[in-house]
Short mmCIF file of C-alpha atoms in Angstrom, two decimals:
data_model
loop_
_atom_site.label_atom_id
_atom_site.label_comp_id
_atom_site.label_asym_id
_atom_site.label_seq_id
_atom_site.Cartn_x
_atom_site.Cartn_y
_atom_site.Cartn_z
CA SER A 1 -13.36 -10.74 -13.80
CA ALA A 2 -12.87 -7.60 -11.20
CA LEU A 3 -13.08 -5.60 -14.20
CA GLN A 4 -16.63 -6.87 -15.33
CA LEU A 5 -17.83 -6.73 -11.71
CA VAL A 6 -17.34 -3.19 -11.83
CA GLY A 7 -19.15 -2.81 -14.82
CA ARG A 8 -15.72 -2.44 -16.83
CA SER A 9 -16.56 -4.46 -19.31
CA ASP A 10 -14.52 -3.16 -22.36
CA GLU A 11 -11.08 -2.72 -20.10
CA ALA A 12 -11.89 -6.39 -18.91
CA ALA A 13 -11.96 -7.63 -22.59
CA ARG A 14 -8.86 -6.03 -23.89
CA ARG A 15 -7.31 -7.27 -20.70
CA LEU A 16 -8.55 -10.87 -21.55
CA GLU A 17 -7.17 -10.43 -25.14
CA GLN A 18 -3.79 -9.80 -24.09
CA ALA A 19 -3.86 -13.21 -22.12
CA LEU A 20 -5.19 -15.11 -24.33
CA ALA A 21 -2.87 -13.91 -26.97
CA VAL A 22 -0.29 -14.95 -24.40
CA ALA A 23 -1.65 -18.44 -23.79
CA ARG A 24 -2.82 -19.50 -27.09
CA PRO A 25 1.09 -20.36 -28.24
CA VAL A 26 1.57 -21.99 -25.31
CA HIS A 27 -0.74 -24.26 -24.42
CA ALA A 28 -2.69 -26.68 -27.13
CA ALA A 29 -6.43 -25.99 -28.48
CA GLY A 30 -8.78 -26.58 -26.19
CA ASN A 31 -6.46 -26.48 -22.99
CA ASP A 32 -8.57 -25.78 -20.12
CA THR A 33 -6.59 -22.44 -19.33
CA VAL A 34 -7.47 -21.40 -22.75
CA LEU A 35 -10.85 -22.30 -22.57
CA GLN A 36 -11.71 -20.24 -19.31
CA ILE A 37 -10.32 -17.19 -21.22
CA GLU A 38 -11.90 -17.55 -23.80
CA LEU A 39 -15.08 -17.70 -21.92
CA GLU A 40 -14.25 -14.87 -20.03
CA LEU A 41 -13.23 -12.63 -22.98
CA ALA A 42 -16.80 -14.17 -24.64
CA LEU A 43 -18.79 -12.82 -21.19
CA ALA A 44 -16.97 -9.54 -21.54
CA TYR A 45 -17.69 -9.18 -25.28
CA LEU A 46 -21.37 -9.98 -24.40
CA GLU A 47 -21.34 -7.23 -21.51
CA GLY A 48 -20.40 -4.86 -23.70
CA GLY A 49 -22.95 -6.03 -26.68
CA ARG A 50 -20.06 -6.99 -29.04
CA VAL A 51 -22.57 -10.57 -29.83
CA ALA A 52 -20.06 -10.83 -33.00
CA GLU A 53 -17.04 -11.05 -31.43
CA ALA A 54 -18.23 -13.11 -28.91
CA LEU A 55 -19.75 -15.87 -30.76
CA PRO A 56 -17.44 -17.24 -32.45
CA LEU A 57 -15.01 -17.67 -29.15
CA LEU A 58 -18.54 -19.62 -27.84
CA GLN A 59 -18.36 -21.95 -30.58
CA ALA A 60 -14.64 -22.66 -30.53
CA ILE A 61 -15.38 -23.59 -26.84
CA ASP A 62 -18.52 -25.49 -27.55
CA GLY A 63 -16.21 -27.13 -30.63
CA ALA A 64 -13.76 -28.79 -28.04
CA PHE A 65 -15.97 -30.22 -26.35
CA ALA A 66 -17.46 -32.15 -29.10
CA GLY A 67 -15.57 -35.36 -28.88
CA ARG A 68 -15.96 -35.45 -25.20
CA PRO A 69 -20.04 -35.67 -24.83
CA ALA A 70 -19.70 -37.06 -20.85
CA GLU A 71 -17.79 -33.69 -19.53
CA LEU A 72 -19.82 -31.28 -18.66
CA PRO A 73 -17.63 -28.62 -16.60
CA HIS A 74 -18.47 -24.80 -16.04
CA VAL A 75 -17.09 -23.61 -19.18
CA ARG A 76 -18.70 -25.83 -21.21
CA LEU A 77 -22.40 -25.45 -19.31
CA LEU A 78 -22.06 -21.53 -19.13
CA ALA A 79 -20.64 -21.61 -23.26
CA GLU A 80 -23.44 -23.60 -24.41
CA GLN A 81 -26.00 -21.56 -22.79
CA LEU A 82 -24.33 -18.16 -23.77
CA LEU A 83 -24.05 -19.58 -27.27
CA ALA A 84 -27.39 -20.33 -27.60
CA LEU A 85 -28.48 -16.91 -26.47
CA ALA A 86 -25.81 -15.03 -28.66
CA LEU A 87 -27.21 -17.07 -31.70
CA LEU A 88 -30.66 -15.82 -31.07
CA ALA A 89 -29.11 -12.47 -30.71
CA ARG A 90 -27.62 -12.49 -34.34
CA GLY A 91 -31.55 -14.10 -35.56
CA ARG A 92 -30.43 -17.70 -35.79
CA ALA A 93 -32.92 -19.22 -33.82
CA ALA A 94 -33.33 -21.97 -35.34
CA GLU A 95 -29.63 -22.77 -34.41
CA ALA A 96 -29.74 -21.87 -30.97
CA LEU A 97 -33.10 -24.20 -30.70
CA THR A 98 -31.00 -27.48 -31.58
CA LEU A 99 -27.72 -26.11 -29.46
CA ALA A 100 -29.89 -25.60 -26.14
CA ASP A 101 -32.18 -28.54 -26.94
CA ALA A 102 -29.20 -30.87 -27.20
CA ALA A 103 -27.52 -29.32 -24.11
CA TRP A 104 -30.86 -29.59 -21.80
CA THR A 105 -30.91 -32.98 -22.60
CA ARG A 106 -27.38 -33.50 -21.34
CA ARG A 107 -28.37 -32.03 -18.75
CA ARG A 108 -31.21 -33.73 -17.97
CA ASP A 109 -29.29 -37.08 -18.27
CA ALA A 110 -26.60 -35.59 -15.91
CA PHE A 111 -28.79 -34.11 -12.95
CA GLY A 112 -31.95 -34.32 -13.87
CA ALA A 113 -34.93 -32.71 -15.73
CA SER A 114 -36.11 -30.45 -12.84
CA SER A 115 -32.35 -29.19 -11.90
CA PRO A 116 -31.70 -25.39 -11.58
CA LEU A 117 -28.83 -26.37 -14.77
CA ALA A 118 -31.32 -27.99 -16.76
CA ALA A 119 -34.23 -25.09 -16.33
CA SER A 120 -31.64 -22.43 -16.88
CA VAL A 121 -30.73 -23.77 -20.63
CA ALA A 122 -34.61 -24.57 -21.03
CA VAL A 123 -35.25 -20.50 -21.03
CA ALA A 124 -32.72 -19.94 -23.46
CA ARG A 125 -34.60 -23.32 -25.41
CA ALA A 126 -37.87 -21.41 -25.04
CA ARG A 127 -36.81 -18.31 -26.24
CA ALA A 128 -35.78 -19.74 -29.29
CA ARG A 129 -39.16 -21.28 -29.49
CA LEU A 130 -40.72 -18.17 -29.18
CA ALA A 131 -38.51 -16.82 -31.84
CA LEU A 132 -40.05 -19.10 -33.89
CA GLY A 133 -43.34 -18.49 -33.63
CA ASP A 134 -44.02 -21.60 -30.95
CA ALA A 135 -44.97 -19.20 -28.02
CA ALA A 136 -47.30 -22.14 -26.56
CA GLY A 137 -44.62 -24.36 -26.07
CA ALA A 138 -42.57 -21.42 -24.98
CA ARG A 139 -44.78 -20.72 -22.43
CA ARG A 140 -45.25 -24.29 -21.00
CA GLU A 141 -41.31 -24.33 -20.83
CA LEU A 142 -40.92 -21.06 -19.25
CA GLU A 143 -43.66 -22.05 -16.61
CA ALA A 144 -41.45 -25.39 -15.61
CA ALA A 145 -38.56 -23.29 -15.53
CA LEU A 146 -39.68 -20.78 -13.58
CA GLY A 147 -40.77 -23.16 -11.01
CA THR A 148 -37.65 -24.42 -10.35
CA PHE A 149 -35.94 -21.38 -9.85
CA GLU A 150 -38.88 -20.16 -7.48
CA GLY A 151 -37.83 -23.50 -5.15
CA HIS A 152 -34.11 -22.21 -4.82
CA GLY A 153 -35.35 -19.10 -3.32
CA ASP A 154 -33.42 -15.94 -4.28
CA PHE A 155 -30.00 -17.79 -5.00
CA LEU A 156 -30.96 -18.15 -8.94
CA TRP A 157 -32.42 -14.14 -8.96
CA ARG A 158 -30.82 -13.49 -12.93
CA GLU A 159 -32.74 -16.88 -14.26
CA ARG A 160 -35.76 -16.06 -12.25
CA PHE A 161 -36.31 -12.80 -13.72
CA ALA A 162 -34.79 -14.04 -17.22
CA ALA A 163 -37.80 -16.36 -17.20
CA ARG A 164 -40.44 -14.26 -15.98
CA ALA A 165 -39.55 -11.53 -19.10
CA ALA A 166 -39.29 -14.04 -21.27
CA LEU A 167 -43.24 -15.21 -19.86
CA ALA A 168 -44.02 -12.12 -20.63
CA GLN A 169 -43.51 -11.58 -24.05
CA ALA A 170 -44.93 -15.00 -24.77
CA ALA A 171 -48.21 -14.21 -23.10
CA ASP A 172 -47.69 -11.02 -25.40
CA ALA A 173 -47.08 -13.02 -28.23
CA LEU A 174 -50.39 -15.39 -27.37
CA GLY A 175 -52.38 -12.34 -27.37
CA ASP A 176 -52.89 -12.79 -23.03
CA GLY A 177 -52.16 -9.53 -22.16
CA GLU A 178 -53.69 -9.24 -18.75
CA ALA A 179 -51.27 -12.51 -18.20
CA ALA A 180 -48.26 -10.40 -19.62
CA ARG A 181 -48.96 -7.38 -17.56
CA ALA A 182 -49.46 -9.94 -14.31
CA GLN A 183 -45.61 -11.28 -15.22
CA ARG A 184 -44.43 -7.83 -15.55
CA ARG A 185 -45.57 -6.84 -12.70
CA ARG A 186 -44.11 -9.64 -10.68
CA LEU A 187 -40.65 -8.99 -12.57
CA VAL A 188 -41.02 -5.49 -11.55
CA ASP A 189 -42.28 -6.08 -7.25
CA ASP A 190 -39.33 -9.22 -7.24
CA VAL A 191 -36.79 -6.53 -8.87
CA GLU A 192 -37.31 -4.02 -6.47
CA ARG A 193 -36.94 -6.78 -3.53
CA ILE A 194 -33.97 -8.19 -4.73
CA ARG A 195 -32.03 -4.60 -5.45
CA ALA A 196 -32.79 -3.27 -2.33
CA GLY A 197 -30.71 -6.48 -0.83
CA LEU A 198 -27.68 -5.79 -3.78
CA ASP A 199 -24.85 -3.77 -3.17
CA ASP A 200 -25.32 -0.87 -5.58
CA SER A 201 -22.23 -1.47 -7.95
CA PRO A 202 -21.25 -0.19 -11.06
CA ALA A 203 -21.90 -3.63 -12.41
CA VAL A 204 -25.45 -4.14 -10.44
CA ARG A 205 -26.52 -0.55 -11.90
CA GLN A 206 -25.58 -1.70 -15.29
CA ALA A 207 -27.42 -4.93 -15.48
CA TYR A 208 -30.27 -2.34 -14.06
CA LEU A 209 -30.83 -0.44 -16.77
CA ARG A 210 -30.11 -2.94 -19.74
CA GLU A 211 -31.86 -5.73 -18.59
CA TRP A 212 -34.74 -4.60 -15.79
CA VAL A 213 -35.62 -1.07 -16.64
CA PRO A 214 -37.01 -1.86 -20.08
CA GLN A 215 -39.80 -4.34 -18.06
CA TYR A 216 -40.88 -1.00 -16.13
CA LYS A 217 -41.37 0.75 -19.35
CA GLN A 218 -43.30 -2.05 -20.93
CA LEU A 219 -45.17 -2.62 -17.53
CA ALA A 220 -46.18 1.45 -17.76
CA LEU A 221 -47.43 0.79 -21.45
CA ASP A 222 -49.29 -2.46 -20.51
CA GLU A 223 -51.34 -0.76 -17.92
CA ALA A 224 -52.11 2.44 -19.51
CA ALA A 225 -53.30 0.60 -22.56
CA ALA A 226 -55.21 -1.23 -20.07
CA ALA A 227 -56.99 1.91 -18.18
CA ARG A 228 -58.25 2.96 -21.52
CA PRO A 229 -61.89 2.89 -21.90
#
């Protein structure tokens, strides 16, 4: 929504809660209008750090498509990806992996294994693998996803940043500090280049503080540690 675009996620959530309260009595369960509002509300919750509230909405959307396996509209594609990440945030990595794996299979069959849509959910699947201790498997999957994103230029910059940040974490888990620093340096350089071309809106500043600044901090710590005799 416009409110989310200017960084006002809490106000967006209140408006969407009101819209959902109006839409649900009017439309049948699983109606496209209701699903769209639920998705936007879940996004607003996630933007505000309210994962516990976003989770049941994303599960409801995912459940609505359970009997419609051939349908892959935007609402479903984004909801299943966000659901995997929300489950991860709640410490439910095994469930996140199962969901992301099924989502990846659907996207591979519909769009091809090397499509950006398959690669996007592959990042969520790799993050679940990493949380479950399979750093080597996560690393391989993230490298493949990153290759897909980079093949599409700067259009998929958010996806590329997420994949590279996770790849640095995987390298850390494997004890490869040099590779982790290299990934973070690439990420920092990419952020500076991409950010220079973005409008300095509240939403961009919010994303910069929440998602990107921690990478700068970790890189500084890594490089300081590497410089010690």
